[in-house]
Tab-separated table of C-alpha atoms in Angstrom:
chain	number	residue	atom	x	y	z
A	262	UNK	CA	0.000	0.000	0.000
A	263	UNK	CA	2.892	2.374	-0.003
A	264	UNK	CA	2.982	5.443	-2.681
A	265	UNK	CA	6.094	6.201	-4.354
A	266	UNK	CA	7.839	8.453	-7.171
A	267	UNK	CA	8.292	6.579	-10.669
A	268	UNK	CA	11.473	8.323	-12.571
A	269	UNK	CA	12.162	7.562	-16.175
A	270	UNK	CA	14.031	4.496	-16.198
A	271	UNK	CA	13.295	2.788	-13.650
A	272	UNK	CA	12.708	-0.949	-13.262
A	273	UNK	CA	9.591	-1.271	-11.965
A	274	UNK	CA	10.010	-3.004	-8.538
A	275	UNK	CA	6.681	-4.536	-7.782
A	276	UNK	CA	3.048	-3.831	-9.187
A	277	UNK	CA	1.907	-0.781	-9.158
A	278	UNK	CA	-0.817	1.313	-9.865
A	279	UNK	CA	-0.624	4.344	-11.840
A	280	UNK	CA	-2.287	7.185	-9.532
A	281	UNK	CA	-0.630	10.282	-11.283
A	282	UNK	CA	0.091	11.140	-14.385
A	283	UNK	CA	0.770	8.937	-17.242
A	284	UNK	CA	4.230	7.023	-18.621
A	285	UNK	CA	5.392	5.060	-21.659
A	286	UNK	CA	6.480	1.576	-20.750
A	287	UNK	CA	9.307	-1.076	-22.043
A	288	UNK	CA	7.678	-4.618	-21.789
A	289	UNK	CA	9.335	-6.521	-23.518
A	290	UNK	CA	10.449	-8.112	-20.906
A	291	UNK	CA	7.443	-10.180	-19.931
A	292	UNK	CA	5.724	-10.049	-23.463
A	293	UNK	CA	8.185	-9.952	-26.036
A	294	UNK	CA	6.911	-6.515	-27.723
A	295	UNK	CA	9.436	-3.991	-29.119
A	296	UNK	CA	6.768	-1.285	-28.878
A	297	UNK	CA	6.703	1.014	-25.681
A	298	UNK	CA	3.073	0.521	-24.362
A	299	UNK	CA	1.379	4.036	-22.581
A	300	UNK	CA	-0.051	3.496	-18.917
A	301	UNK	CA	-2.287	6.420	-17.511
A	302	UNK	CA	-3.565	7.172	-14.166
A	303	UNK	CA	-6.830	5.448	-12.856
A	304	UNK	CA	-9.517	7.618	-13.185
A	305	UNK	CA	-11.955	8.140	-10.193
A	306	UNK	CA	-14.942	6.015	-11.541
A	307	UNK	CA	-16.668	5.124	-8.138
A	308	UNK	CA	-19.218	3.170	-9.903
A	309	UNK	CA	-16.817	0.291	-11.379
A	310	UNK	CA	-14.078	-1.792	-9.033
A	311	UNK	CA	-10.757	-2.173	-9.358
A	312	UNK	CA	-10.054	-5.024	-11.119
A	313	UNK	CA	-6.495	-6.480	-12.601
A	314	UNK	CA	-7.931	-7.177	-15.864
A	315	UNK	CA	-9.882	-4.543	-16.252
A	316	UNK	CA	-7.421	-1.911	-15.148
A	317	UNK	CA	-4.577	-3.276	-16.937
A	318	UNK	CA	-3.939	0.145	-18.482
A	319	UNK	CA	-3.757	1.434	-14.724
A	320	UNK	CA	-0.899	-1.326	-13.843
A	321	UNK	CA	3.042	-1.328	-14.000
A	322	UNK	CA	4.011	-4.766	-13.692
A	323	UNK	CA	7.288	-5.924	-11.820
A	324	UNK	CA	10.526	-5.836	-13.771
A	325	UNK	CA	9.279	-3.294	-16.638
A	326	UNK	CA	11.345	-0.540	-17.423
A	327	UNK	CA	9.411	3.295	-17.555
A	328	UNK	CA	11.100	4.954	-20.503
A	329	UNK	CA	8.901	8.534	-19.880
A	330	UNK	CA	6.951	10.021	-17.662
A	331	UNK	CA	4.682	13.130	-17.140
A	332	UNK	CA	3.070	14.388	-14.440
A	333	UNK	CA	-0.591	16.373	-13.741
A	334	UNK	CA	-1.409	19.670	-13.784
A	335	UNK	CA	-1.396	19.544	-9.746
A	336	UNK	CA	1.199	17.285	-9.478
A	337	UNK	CA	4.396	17.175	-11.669
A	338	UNK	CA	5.447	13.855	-9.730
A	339	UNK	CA	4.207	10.077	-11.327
A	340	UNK	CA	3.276	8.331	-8.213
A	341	UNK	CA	2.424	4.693	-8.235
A	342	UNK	CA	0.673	2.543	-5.408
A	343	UNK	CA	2.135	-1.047	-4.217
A	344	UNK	CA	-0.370	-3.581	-5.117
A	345	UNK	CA	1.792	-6.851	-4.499
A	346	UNK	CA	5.258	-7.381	-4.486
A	347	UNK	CA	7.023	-11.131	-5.364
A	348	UNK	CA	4.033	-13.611	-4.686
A	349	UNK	CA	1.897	-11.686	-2.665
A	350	UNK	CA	-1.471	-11.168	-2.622
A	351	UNK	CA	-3.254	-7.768	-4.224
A	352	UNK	CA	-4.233	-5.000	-2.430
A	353	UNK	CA	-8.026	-3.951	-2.147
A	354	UNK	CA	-8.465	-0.835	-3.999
């Protein structure tokens, strides 16, 4: 449940939700692709759930690599939220 700063490149230590801003991801190293894939913040929809599929969008996965990021308009930071590290199980959200 901690919050932290994401910084262009950084390897992505556990997942993480996106709750600021928006990045540009390296994947390849869980899926294969060469192409950087975009990750935004979760918007504040109160009448859906968080959910892992759903979200996916919302989610930095362990061991990806940010390659750029950009803060809000009220916050120049990208801040992520802990939602399991190694094995663990997920957060509620």
């Amino acid at each position: 449940g901690d919050i932290f700063v994401i910084e262009k490149g950084m390897k992505i230590p556990c997942d993480t939700l996106v709750m600021n801003g928006d990045l540009l991801m390296n994947e390849s190293s869980l899926t294969g692709e060469s192409l950087p894939i975009p990750k935004f913040s979760l918007e504040n929809d109160t009448q859906l759930s968080f959910d892992f599929k759903r979200n996916r969008r919302n989610i930095l996965y362990e061991g990806t690599t940010c390659m750029r990021t950009r803060g809000s308009e009220t916050c120049p930071y990208t801040l992520g939220l802990v939602l399991r590290t190694g094995y663990g199980q997920s957060w509620s959200v």
